[in-house]
């Protein structure tokens, strides 16, 4: 494939020090609210982890902002859960194509409280709750039919039994130490403003594109 001439010129916005403000979470909420009007899934984000010195990335969904942390939910026994157990330094990446914006976040991931995980788990559709119980996420699956049969059996069982959130399923909160906002600009002269947390205070600076 020759993609050398495939390019888009970015011209949908600007990011100045003034409109960036001094609180990255205020800016993130503003950008997210705008993206939520234009993107199919504005809360889709790339989660990157390190396991045995190998980086791994996958799409997960942001589900909450709690006390200035970014919260997502998963199976703690999955590959991402094992990676976070070994090394809880992670990064998150949002890309909102329609607004030509990107947000990069670096920080540490920690499990949320059981009560927070319970609250979210029981807010999900019953089918999703059963799916979380049925799937041994990231383990080798002989065939899809086995999984579908497992879901059928559990669906029948839980018609007369109460669903209990598995202890190995819950949320992670990412505590950010760096948040970079990227606004596409014409001729690749993009705006980049990064916030870094130093001594519990956010500092702000502009980066070259």
JSON list of C-alpha atoms in Angstrom, two decimals:
[
{"chain": "A", "resi": 1, "resn": "UNK", "atom": "CA", "xyz": [0.00, 0.00, 0.00]},
{"chain": "A", "resi": 2, "resn": "UNK", "atom": "CA", "xyz": [1.21, 3.48, -0.87]},
{"chain": "A", "resi": 3, "resn": "UNK", "atom": "CA", "xyz": [-0.43, 5.99, 1.49]},
{"chain": "A", "resi": 4, "resn": "UNK", "atom": "CA", "xyz": [2.02, 8.84, 1.03]},
{"chain": "A", "resi": 5, "resn": "UNK", "atom": "CA", "xyz": [-0.56, 11.07, -0.63]},
{"chain": "A", "resi": 6, "resn": "UNK", "atom": "CA", "xyz": [-3.41, 10.25, 1.74]},
{"chain": "A", "resi": 7, "resn": "UNK", "atom": "CA", "xyz": [-3.77, 13.24, 4.04]},
{"chain": "A", "resi": 8, "resn": "UNK", "atom": "CA", "xyz": [-6.29, 15.57, 5.64]},
{"chain": "A", "resi": 9, "resn": "UNK", "atom": "CA", "xyz": [-5.74, 19.20, 6.48]},
{"chain": "A", "resi": 10, "resn": "UNK", "atom": "CA", "xyz": [-7.04, 20.05, 9.95]},
{"chain": "A", "resi": 11, "resn": "UNK", "atom": "CA", "xyz": [-8.95, 23.29, 10.36]},
{"chain": "A", "resi": 12, "resn": "UNK", "atom": "CA", "xyz": [-11.82, 22.77, 12.79]},
{"chain": "A", "resi": 13, "resn": "UNK", "atom": "CA", "xyz": [-10.48, 24.51, 15.87]},
{"chain": "A", "resi": 14, "resn": "UNK", "atom": "CA", "xyz": [-7.70, 26.13, 17.83]},
{"chain": "A", "resi": 15, "resn": "UNK", "atom": "CA", "xyz": [-6.33, 25.53, 21.31]},
{"chain": "A", "resi": 16, "resn": "UNK", "atom": "CA", "xyz": [-4.84, 28.55, 23.04]},
{"chain": "A", "resi": 17, "resn": "UNK", "atom": "CA", "xyz": [-3.43, 28.85, 26.53]},
{"chain": "A", "resi": 18, "resn": "UNK", "atom": "CA", "xyz": [-6.39, 31.05, 27.36]},
{"chain": "A", "resi": 19, "resn": "UNK", "atom": "CA", "xyz": [-9.15, 28.67, 26.30]},
{"chain": "A", "resi": 20, "resn": "UNK", "atom": "CA", "xyz": [-7.25, 25.72, 27.79]},
{"chain": "A", "resi": 21, "resn": "UNK", "atom": "CA", "xyz": [-7.76, 27.22, 31.24]},
{"chain": "A", "resi": 22, "resn": "UNK", "atom": "CA", "xyz": [-5.91, 26.00, 34.31]},
{"chain": "A", "resi": 23, "resn": "UNK", "atom": "CA", "xyz": [-7.80, 22.81, 35.13]},
{"chain": "A", "resi": 24, "resn": "UNK", "atom": "CA", "xyz": [-7.39, 19.90, 32.69]},
{"chain": "A", "resi": 25, "resn": "UNK", "atom": "CA", "xyz": [-10.57, 18.23, 33.88]},
{"chain": "A", "resi": 26, "resn": "UNK", "atom": "CA", "xyz": [-12.65, 21.28, 33.03]},
{"chain": "A", "resi": 27, "resn": "UNK", "atom": "CA", "xyz": [-11.14, 21.26, 29.54]},
{"chain": "A", "resi": 28, "resn": "UNK", "atom": "CA", "xyz": [-11.64, 17.49, 29.20]},
{"chain": "A", "resi": 29, "resn": "UNK", "atom": "CA", "xyz": [-15.30, 17.74, 30.17]},
{"chain": "A", "resi": 30, "resn": "UNK", "atom": "CA", "xyz": [-15.81, 20.55, 27.67]},
{"chain": "A", "resi": 31, "resn": "UNK", "atom": "CA", "xyz": [-14.16, 18.62, 24.84]},
{"chain": "A", "resi": 32, "resn": "UNK", "atom": "CA", "xyz": [-15.98, 15.42, 25.79]},
{"chain": "A", "resi": 33, "resn": "UNK", "atom": "CA", "xyz": [-19.40, 17.10, 25.80]},
{"chain": "A", "resi": 34, "resn": "UNK", "atom": "CA", "xyz": [-18.70, 18.44, 22.31]},
{"chain": "A", "resi": 35, "resn": "UNK", "atom": "CA", "xyz": [-17.41, 15.07, 21.07]},
{"chain": "A", "resi": 36, "resn": "UNK", "atom": "CA", "xyz": [-20.45, 13.33, 22.51]},
{"chain": "A", "resi": 37, "resn": "UNK", "atom": "CA", "xyz": [-22.54, 15.26, 19.99]},
{"chain": "A", "resi": 38, "resn": "UNK", "atom": "CA", "xyz": [-20.43, 14.25, 16.99]},
{"chain": "A", "resi": 39, "resn": "UNK", "atom": "CA", "xyz": [-18.86, 10.84, 17.69]},
{"chain": "A", "resi": 40, "resn": "UNK", "atom": "CA", "xyz": [-20.55, 7.42, 17.70]},
{"chain": "A", "resi": 41, "resn": "UNK", "atom": "CA", "xyz": [-18.79, 6.48, 20.95]},
{"chain": "A", "resi": 42, "resn": "UNK", "atom": "CA", "xyz": [-17.00, 9.48, 22.39]},
{"chain": "A", "resi": 43, "resn": "UNK", "atom": "CA", "xyz": [-16.13, 7.46, 25.51]},
{"chain": "A", "resi": 44, "resn": "UNK", "atom": "CA", "xyz": [-14.08, 4.91, 23.54]},
{"chain": "A", "resi": 45, "resn": "UNK", "atom": "CA", "xyz": [-10.42, 5.15, 24.57]},
{"chain": "A", "resi": 46, "resn": "UNK", "atom": "CA", "xyz": [-7.23, 3.24, 23.96]},
{"chain": "A", "resi": 47, "resn": "UNK", "atom": "CA", "xyz": [-5.86, 1.72, 27.17]},
{"chain": "A", "resi": 48, "resn": "UNK", "atom": "CA", "xyz": [-2.16, 0.86, 27.01]},
{"chain": "A", "resi": 49, "resn": "UNK", "atom": "CA", "xyz": [-0.45, -1.32, 29.59]},
{"chain": "A", "resi": 50, "resn": "UNK", "atom": "CA", "xyz": [2.96, -2.97, 29.99]},
{"chain": "A", "resi": 51, "resn": "UNK", "atom": "CA", "xyz": [3.29, -6.70, 30.67]},
{"chain": "A", "resi": 52, "resn": "UNK", "atom": "CA", "xyz": [6.72, -8.33, 30.83]},
{"chain": "A", "resi": 53, "resn": "UNK", "atom": "CA", "xyz": [8.24, -5.30, 29.05]},
{"chain": "A", "resi": 54, "resn": "UNK", "atom": "CA", "xyz": [5.79, -5.59, 26.14]},
{"chain": "A", "resi": 55, "resn": "UNK", "atom": "CA", "xyz": [3.26, -2.80, 25.54]},
{"chain": "A", "resi": 56, "resn": "UNK", "atom": "CA", "xyz": [-0.35, -3.84, 24.92]},
{"chain": "A", "resi": 57, "resn": "UNK", "atom": "CA", "xyz": [-3.17, -1.59, 23.69]},
{"chain": "A", "resi": 58, "resn": "UNK", "atom": "CA", "xyz": [-6.90, -2.11, 23.32]},
{"chain": "A", "resi": 59, "resn": "UNK", "atom": "CA", "xyz": [-10.11, -0.10, 23.20]},
{"chain": "A", "resi": 60, "resn": "UNK", "atom": "CA", "xyz": [-12.12, 0.17, 26.42]},
{"chain": "A", "resi": 61, "resn": "UNK", "atom": "CA", "xyz": [-14.98, 2.48, 27.38]},
{"chain": "A", "resi": 62, "resn": "UNK", "atom": "CA", "xyz": [-14.76, 5.33, 29.85]},
{"chain": "A", "resi": 63, "resn": "UNK", "atom": "CA", "xyz": [-17.72, 4.91, 32.17]},
{"chain": "A", "resi": 64, "resn": "UNK", "atom": "CA", "xyz": [-17.24, 7.53, 34.88]},
{"chain": "A", "resi": 65, "resn": "UNK", "atom": "CA", "xyz": [-15.19, 10.46, 36.05]},
{"chain": "A", "resi": 66, "resn": "UNK", "atom": "CA", "xyz": [-14.92, 10.08, 39.82]},
{"chain": "A", "resi": 67, "resn": "UNK", "atom": "CA", "xyz": [-12.93, 12.59, 41.89]},
{"chain": "A", "resi": 68, "resn": "UNK", "atom": "CA", "xyz": [-10.83, 13.54, 38.85]},
{"chain": "A", "resi": 69, "resn": "UNK", "atom": "CA", "xyz": [-10.06, 9.93, 37.90]},
{"chain": "A", "resi": 70, "resn": "UNK", "atom": "CA", "xyz": [-10.99, 8.11, 34.71]},
{"chain": "A", "resi": 71, "resn": "UNK", "atom": "CA", "xyz": [-12.92, 4.92, 35.46]},
{"chain": "A", "resi": 72, "resn": "UNK", "atom": "CA", "xyz": [-13.41, 1.83, 33.30]},
{"chain": "A", "resi": 73, "resn": "UNK", "atom": "CA", "xyz": [-14.59, -1.68, 34.11]},
{"chain": "A", "resi": 74, "resn": "UNK", "atom": "CA", "xyz": [-13.23, -5.09, 33.18]},
{"chain": "A", "resi": 75, "resn": "UNK", "atom": "CA", "xyz": [-12.39, -8.61, 34.29]},
{"chain": "A", "resi": 76, "resn": "UNK", "atom": "CA", "xyz": [-9.49, -8.41, 36.74]},
{"chain": "A", "resi": 77, "resn": "UNK", "atom": "CA", "xyz": [-8.24, -11.80, 35.48]},
{"chain": "A", "resi": 78, "resn": "UNK", "atom": "CA", "xyz": [-8.03, -10.60, 31.87]},
{"chain": "A", "resi": 79, "resn": "UNK", "atom": "CA", "xyz": [-4.76, -9.74, 30.16]},
{"chain": "A", "resi": 80, "resn": "UNK", "atom": "CA", "xyz": [-5.23, -6.07, 31.02]},
{"chain": "A", "resi": 81, "resn": "UNK", "atom": "CA", "xyz": [-5.95, -6.94, 34.64]},
{"chain": "A", "resi": 82, "resn": "UNK", "atom": "CA", "xyz": [-2.82, -9.10, 34.89]},
{"chain": "A", "resi": 83, "resn": "UNK", "atom": "CA", "xyz": [-0.75, -6.32, 33.31]},
{"chain": "A", "resi": 84, "resn": "UNK", "atom": "CA", "xyz": [-2.05, -3.72, 35.76]},
{"chain": "A", "resi": 85, "resn": "UNK", "atom": "CA", "xyz": [-1.31, -6.06, 38.66]},
{"chain": "A", "resi": 86, "resn": "UNK", "atom": "CA", "xyz": [2.29, -6.33, 37.47]},
{"chain": "A", "resi": 87, "resn": "UNK", "atom": "CA", "xyz": [2.71, -2.67, 36.50]},
{"chain": "A", "resi": 88, "resn": "UNK", "atom": "CA", "xyz": [-0.05, -0.16, 37.18]},
{"chain": "A", "resi": 89, "resn": "UNK", "atom": "CA", "xyz": [1.46, 2.59, 35.04]},
{"chain": "A", "resi": 90, "resn": "UNK", "atom": "CA", "xyz": [-0.98, 3.03, 32.17]},
{"chain": "A", "resi": 91, "resn": "UNK", "atom": "CA", "xyz": [-1.93, 5.46, 29.44]},
{"chain": "A", "resi": 92, "resn": "UNK", "atom": "CA", "xyz": [-5.27, 6.40, 27.92]},
{"chain": "A", "resi": 93, "resn": "UNK", "atom": "CA", "xyz": [-5.90, 7.90, 24.50]},
{"chain": "A", "resi": 94, "resn": "UNK", "atom": "CA", "xyz": [-9.04, 9.56, 23.15]},
{"chain": "A", "resi": 95, "resn": "UNK", "atom": "CA", "xyz": [-9.31, 10.50, 19.48]},
{"chain": "A", "resi": 96, "resn": "UNK", "atom": "CA", "xyz": [-12.33, 12.47, 18.33]},
{"chain": "A", "resi": 97, "resn": "UNK", "atom": "CA", "xyz": [-12.02, 12.53, 14.57]},
{"chain": "A", "resi": 98, "resn": "UNK", "atom": "CA", "xyz": [-14.93, 14.84, 13.82]},
{"chain": "A", "resi": 99, "resn": "UNK", "atom": "CA", "xyz": [-13.49, 17.56, 16.04]},
{"chain": "A", "resi": 100, "resn": "UNK", "atom": "CA", "xyz": [-9.88, 16.76, 15.09]},
{"chain": "A", "resi": 101, "resn": "UNK", "atom": "CA", "xyz": [-8.92, 16.43, 18.74]},
{"chain": "A", "resi": 102, "resn": "UNK", "atom": "CA", "xyz": [-6.86, 14.01, 20.79]},
{"chain": "A", "resi": 103, "resn": "UNK", "atom": "CA", "xyz": [-6.32, 13.64, 24.53]},
{"chain": "A", "resi": 104, "resn": "UNK", "atom": "CA", "xyz": [-3.41, 11.62, 25.94]},
{"chain": "A", "resi": 105, "resn": "UNK", "atom": "CA", "xyz": [-3.41, 10.67, 29.62]},
{"chain": "A", "resi": 106, "resn": "UNK", "atom": "CA", "xyz": [-0.66, 9.06, 31.70]},
{"chain": "A", "resi": 107, "resn": "UNK", "atom": "CA", "xyz": [-1.13, 7.84, 35.24]},
{"chain": "A", "resi": 108, "resn": "UNK", "atom": "CA", "xyz": [-1.57, 4.90, 37.56]},
{"chain": "A", "resi": 109, "resn": "UNK", "atom": "CA", "xyz": [-4.53, 2.52, 37.71]},
{"chain": "A", "resi": 110, "resn": "UNK", "atom": "CA", "xyz": [-6.05, 1.33, 40.98]},
{"chain": "A", "resi": 111, "resn": "UNK", "atom": "CA", "xyz": [-9.13, -0.77, 41.68]},
{"chain": "A", "resi": 112, "resn": "UNK", "atom": "CA", "xyz": [-12.24, 1.15, 42.67]},
{"chain": "A", "resi": 113, "resn": "UNK", "atom": "CA", "xyz": [-14.17, 0.18, 45.79]},
{"chain": "A", "resi": 114, "resn": "UNK", "atom": "CA", "xyz": [-16.40, -2.90, 45.78]},
{"chain": "A", "resi": 115, "resn": "UNK", "atom": "CA", "xyz": [-19.43, -0.68, 46.29]},
{"chain": "A", "resi": 116, "resn": "UNK", "atom": "CA", "xyz": [-18.54, 1.38, 43.20]},
{"chain": "A", "resi": 117, "resn": "UNK", "atom": "CA", "xyz": [-18.10, -1.80, 41.15]},
{"chain": "A", "resi": 118, "resn": "UNK", "atom": "CA", "xyz": [-21.40, -3.15, 42.48]},
{"chain": "A", "resi": 119, "resn": "UNK", "atom": "CA", "xyz": [-23.25, 0.03, 41.60]},
{"chain": "A", "resi": 120, "resn": "UNK", "atom": "CA", "xyz": [-22.07, -0.06, 38.01]},
{"chain": "A", "resi": 121, "resn": "UNK", "atom": "CA", "xyz": [-22.39, -3.84, 37.57]},
{"chain": "A", "resi": 122, "resn": "UNK", "atom": "CA", "xyz": [-26.05, -3.88, 38.61]},
{"chain": "A", "resi": 123, "resn": "UNK", "atom": "CA", "xyz": [-26.80, -0.89, 36.38]},
{"chain": "A", "resi": 124, "resn": "UNK", "atom": "CA", "xyz": [-25.87, -2.95, 33.33]},
{"chain": "A", "resi": 125, "resn": "UNK", "atom": "CA", "xyz": [-28.41, -4.94, 31.30]},
{"chain": "A", "resi": 126, "resn": "UNK", "atom": "CA", "xyz": [-28.94, -8.44, 32.71]},
{"chain": "A", "resi": 127, "resn": "UNK", "atom": "CA", "xyz": [-27.50, -9.91, 29.50]},
{"chain": "A", "resi": 128, "resn": "UNK", "atom": "CA", "xyz": [-24.26, -8.00, 30.09]},
{"chain": "A", "resi": 129, "resn": "UNK", "atom": "CA", "xyz": [-24.11, -9.15, 33.73]},
{"chain": "A", "resi": 130, "resn": "UNK", "atom": "CA", "xyz": [-24.48, -12.76, 32.63]},
{"chain": "A", "resi": 131, "resn": "UNK", "atom": "CA", "xyz": [-21.91, -12.25, 29.88]},
{"chain": "A", "resi": 132, "resn": "UNK", "atom": "CA", "xyz": [-19.38, -11.00, 32.43]},
{"chain": "A", "resi": 133, "resn": "UNK", "atom": "CA", "xyz": [-19.96, -14.13, 34.52]},
{"chain": "A", "resi": 134, "resn": "UNK", "atom": "CA", "xyz": [-19.82, -16.51, 31.56]},
{"chain": "A", "resi": 135, "resn": "UNK", "atom": "CA", "xyz": [-16.67, -15.18, 29.92]},
{"chain": "A", "resi": 136, "resn": "UNK", "atom": "CA", "xyz": [-13.24, -16.12, 31.22]},
{"chain": "A", "resi": 137, "resn": "UNK", "atom": "CA", "xyz": [-11.84, -13.07, 29.48]},
{"chain": "A", "resi": 138, "resn": "UNK", "atom": "CA", "xyz": [-8.56, -13.51, 27.56]},
{"chain": "A", "resi": 139, "resn": "UNK", "atom": "CA", "xyz": [-8.43, -17.28, 28.15]},
{"chain": "A", "resi": 140, "resn": "UNK", "atom": "CA", "xyz": [-8.35, -19.65, 25.17]},
{"chain": "A", "resi": 141, "resn": "UNK", "atom": "CA", "xyz": [-11.86, -20.48, 23.95]},
{"chain": "A", "resi": 142, "resn": "UNK", "atom": "CA", "xyz": [-12.27, -23.82, 22.14]},
{"chain": "A", "resi": 143, "resn": "UNK", "atom": "CA", "xyz": [-15.24, -22.57, 20.14]},
{"chain": "A", "resi": 144, "resn": "UNK", "atom": "CA", "xyz": [-17.97, -19.94, 20.29]},
{"chain": "A", "resi": 145, "resn": "UNK", "atom": "CA", "xyz": [-20.68, -22.57, 20.70]},
{"chain": "A", "resi": 146, "resn": "UNK", "atom": "CA", "xyz": [-19.31, -23.44, 24.16]},
{"chain": "A", "resi": 147, "resn": "UNK", "atom": "CA", "xyz": [-19.63, -19.82, 25.24]},
{"chain": "A", "resi": 148, "resn": "UNK", "atom": "CA", "xyz": [-23.13, -19.44, 23.83]},
{"chain": "A", "resi": 149, "resn": "UNK", "atom": "CA", "xyz": [-24.24, -22.63, 25.61]},
{"chain": "A", "resi": 150, "resn": "UNK", "atom": "CA", "xyz": [-22.74, -21.33, 28.86]},
{"chain": "A", "resi": 151, "resn": "UNK", "atom": "CA", "xyz": [-24.69, -18.10, 28.50]},
{"chain": "A", "resi": 152, "resn": "UNK", "atom": "CA", "xyz": [-27.90, -20.06, 27.85]},
{"chain": "A", "resi": 153, "resn": "UNK", "atom": "CA", "xyz": [-27.36, -22.18, 30.96]},
{"chain": "A", "resi": 154, "resn": "UNK", "atom": "CA", "xyz": [-26.64, -19.16, 33.14]},
{"chain": "A", "resi": 155, "resn": "UNK", "atom": "CA", "xyz": [-29.61, -17.27, 31.73]},
{"chain": "A", "resi": 156, "resn": "UNK", "atom": "CA", "xyz": [-31.86, -20.15, 32.74]},
{"chain": "A", "resi": 157, "resn": "UNK", "atom": "CA", "xyz": [-30.23, -20.44, 36.16]},
{"chain": "A", "resi": 158, "resn": "UNK", "atom": "CA", "xyz": [-30.59, -16.75, 36.95]},
{"chain": "A", "resi": 159, "resn": "UNK", "atom": "CA", "xyz": [-34.30, -16.80, 36.24]},
{"chain": "A", "resi": 160, "resn": "UNK", "atom": "CA", "xyz": [-34.66, -18.19, 39.77]},
{"chain": "A", "resi": 161, "resn": "UNK", "atom": "CA", "xyz": [-31.42, -17.05, 41.42]},
{"chain": "A", "resi": 162, "resn": "UNK", "atom": "CA", "xyz": [-29.98, -13.66, 42.27]},
{"chain": "A", "resi": 163, "resn": "UNK", "atom": "CA", "xyz": [-27.07, -12.48, 40.15]},
{"chain": "A", "resi": 164, "resn": "UNK", "atom": "CA", "xyz": [-23.96, -11.74, 42.20]},
{"chain": "A", "resi": 165, "resn": "UNK", "atom": "CA", "xyz": [-21.12, -9.65, 40.79]},
{"chain": "A", "resi": 166, "resn": "UNK", "atom": "CA", "xyz": [-18.00, -11.83, 40.49]},
{"chain": "A", "resi": 167, "resn": "UNK", "atom": "CA", "xyz": [-15.17, -10.67, 42.73]},
{"chain": "A", "resi": 168, "resn": "UNK", "atom": "CA", "xyz": [-12.85, -10.77, 39.71]},
{"chain": "A", "resi": 169, "resn": "UNK", "atom": "CA", "xyz": [-14.94, -8.21, 37.82]},
{"chain": "A", "resi": 170, "resn": "UNK", "atom": "CA", "xyz": [-14.87, -4.52, 38.64]},
{"chain": "A", "resi": 171, "resn": "UNK", "atom": "CA", "xyz": [-13.53, -1.08, 37.95]},
{"chain": "A", "resi": 172, "resn": "UNK", "atom": "CA", "xyz": [-10.18, 0.65, 37.70]},
{"chain": "A", "resi": 173, "resn": "UNK", "atom": "CA", "xyz": [-9.66, 4.33, 38.35]},
{"chain": "A", "resi": 174, "resn": "UNK", "atom": "CA", "xyz": [-6.80, 6.00, 36.49]},
{"chain": "A", "resi": 175, "resn": "UNK", "atom": "CA", "xyz": [-5.16, 8.75, 38.53]},
{"chain": "A", "resi": 176, "resn": "UNK", "atom": "CA", "xyz": [-3.54, 11.04, 35.94]},
{"chain": "A", "resi": 177, "resn": "UNK", "atom": "CA", "xyz": [-0.14, 12.70, 36.32]},
{"chain": "A", "resi": 178, "resn": "UNK", "atom": "CA", "xyz": [-0.06, 14.10, 32.78]},
{"chain": "A", "resi": 179, "resn": "UNK", "atom": "CA", "xyz": [-2.83, 15.10, 30.37]},
{"chain": "A", "resi": 180, "resn": "UNK", "atom": "CA", "xyz": [-2.03, 16.38, 26.91]},
{"chain": "A", "resi": 181, "resn": "UNK", "atom": "CA", "xyz": [-4.59, 18.06, 24.67]},
{"chain": "A", "resi": 182, "resn": "UNK", "atom": "CA", "xyz": [-4.01, 18.05, 20.90]},
{"chain": "A", "resi": 183, "resn": "UNK", "atom": "CA", "xyz": [-5.97, 20.14, 18.45]},
{"chain": "A", "resi": 184, "resn": "UNK", "atom": "CA", "xyz": [-5.34, 19.53, 14.76]},
{"chain": "A", "resi": 185, "resn": "UNK", "atom": "CA", "xyz": [-4.28, 22.63, 12.82]},
{"chain": "A", "resi": 186, "resn": "UNK", "atom": "CA", "xyz": [-3.53, 23.39, 9.21]},
{"chain": "A", "resi": 187, "resn": "UNK", "atom": "CA", "xyz": [-0.18, 22.39, 7.65]},
{"chain": "A", "resi": 188, "resn": "UNK", "atom": "CA", "xyz": [0.47, 20.03, 10.59]},
{"chain": "A", "resi": 189, "resn": "UNK", "atom": "CA", "xyz": [1.17, 23.00, 12.89]},
{"chain": "A", "resi": 190, "resn": "UNK", "atom": "CA", "xyz": [-0.99, 21.44, 15.57]},
{"chain": "A", "resi": 191, "resn": "UNK", "atom": "CA", "xyz": [-1.76, 22.92, 18.99]},
{"chain": "A", "resi": 192, "resn": "UNK", "atom": "CA", "xyz": [-0.48, 20.84, 21.89]},
{"chain": "A", "resi": 193, "resn": "UNK", "atom": "CA", "xyz": [-0.94, 21.87, 25.52]},
{"chain": "A", "resi": 194, "resn": "UNK", "atom": "CA", "xyz": [0.12, 19.54, 28.30]},
{"chain": "A", "resi": 195, "resn": "UNK", "atom": "CA", "xyz": [-0.82, 19.63, 31.98]},
{"chain": "A", "resi": 196, "resn": "UNK", "atom": "CA", "xyz": [1.52, 17.93, 34.46]},
{"chain": "A", "resi": 197, "resn": "UNK", "atom": "CA", "xyz": [0.80, 17.33, 38.14]},
{"chain": "A", "resi": 198, "resn": "UNK", "atom": "CA", "xyz": [3.70, 18.51, 40.29]},
{"chain": "A", "resi": 199, "resn": "UNK", "atom": "CA", "xyz": [3.39, 18.60, 44.09]},
{"chain": "A", "resi": 200, "resn": "UNK", "atom": "CA", "xyz": [-0.35, 18.07, 43.73]},
{"chain": "A", "resi": 201, "resn": "UNK", "atom": "CA", "xyz": [-0.71, 21.14, 41.49]},
{"chain": "A", "resi": 202, "resn": "UNK", "atom": "CA", "xyz": [-1.26, 21.25, 37.73]},
{"chain": "A", "resi": 203, "resn": "UNK", "atom": "CA", "xyz": [1.27, 23.10, 35.59]},
{"chain": "A", "resi": 204, "resn": "UNK", "atom": "CA", "xyz": [0.60, 23.95, 31.95]},
{"chain": "A", "resi": 205, "resn": "UNK", "atom": "CA", "xyz": [2.86, 24.42, 28.95]},
{"chain": "A", "resi": 206, "resn": "UNK", "atom": "CA", "xyz": [2.70, 24.42, 25.15]},
{"chain": "A", "resi": 207, "resn": "UNK", "atom": "CA", "xyz": [4.57, 21.79, 23.15]},
{"chain": "A", "resi": 208, "resn": "UNK", "atom": "CA", "xyz": [5.86, 22.01, 19.61]},
{"chain": "A", "resi": 209, "resn": "UNK", "atom": "CA", "xyz": [3.64, 20.16, 17.12]}
]
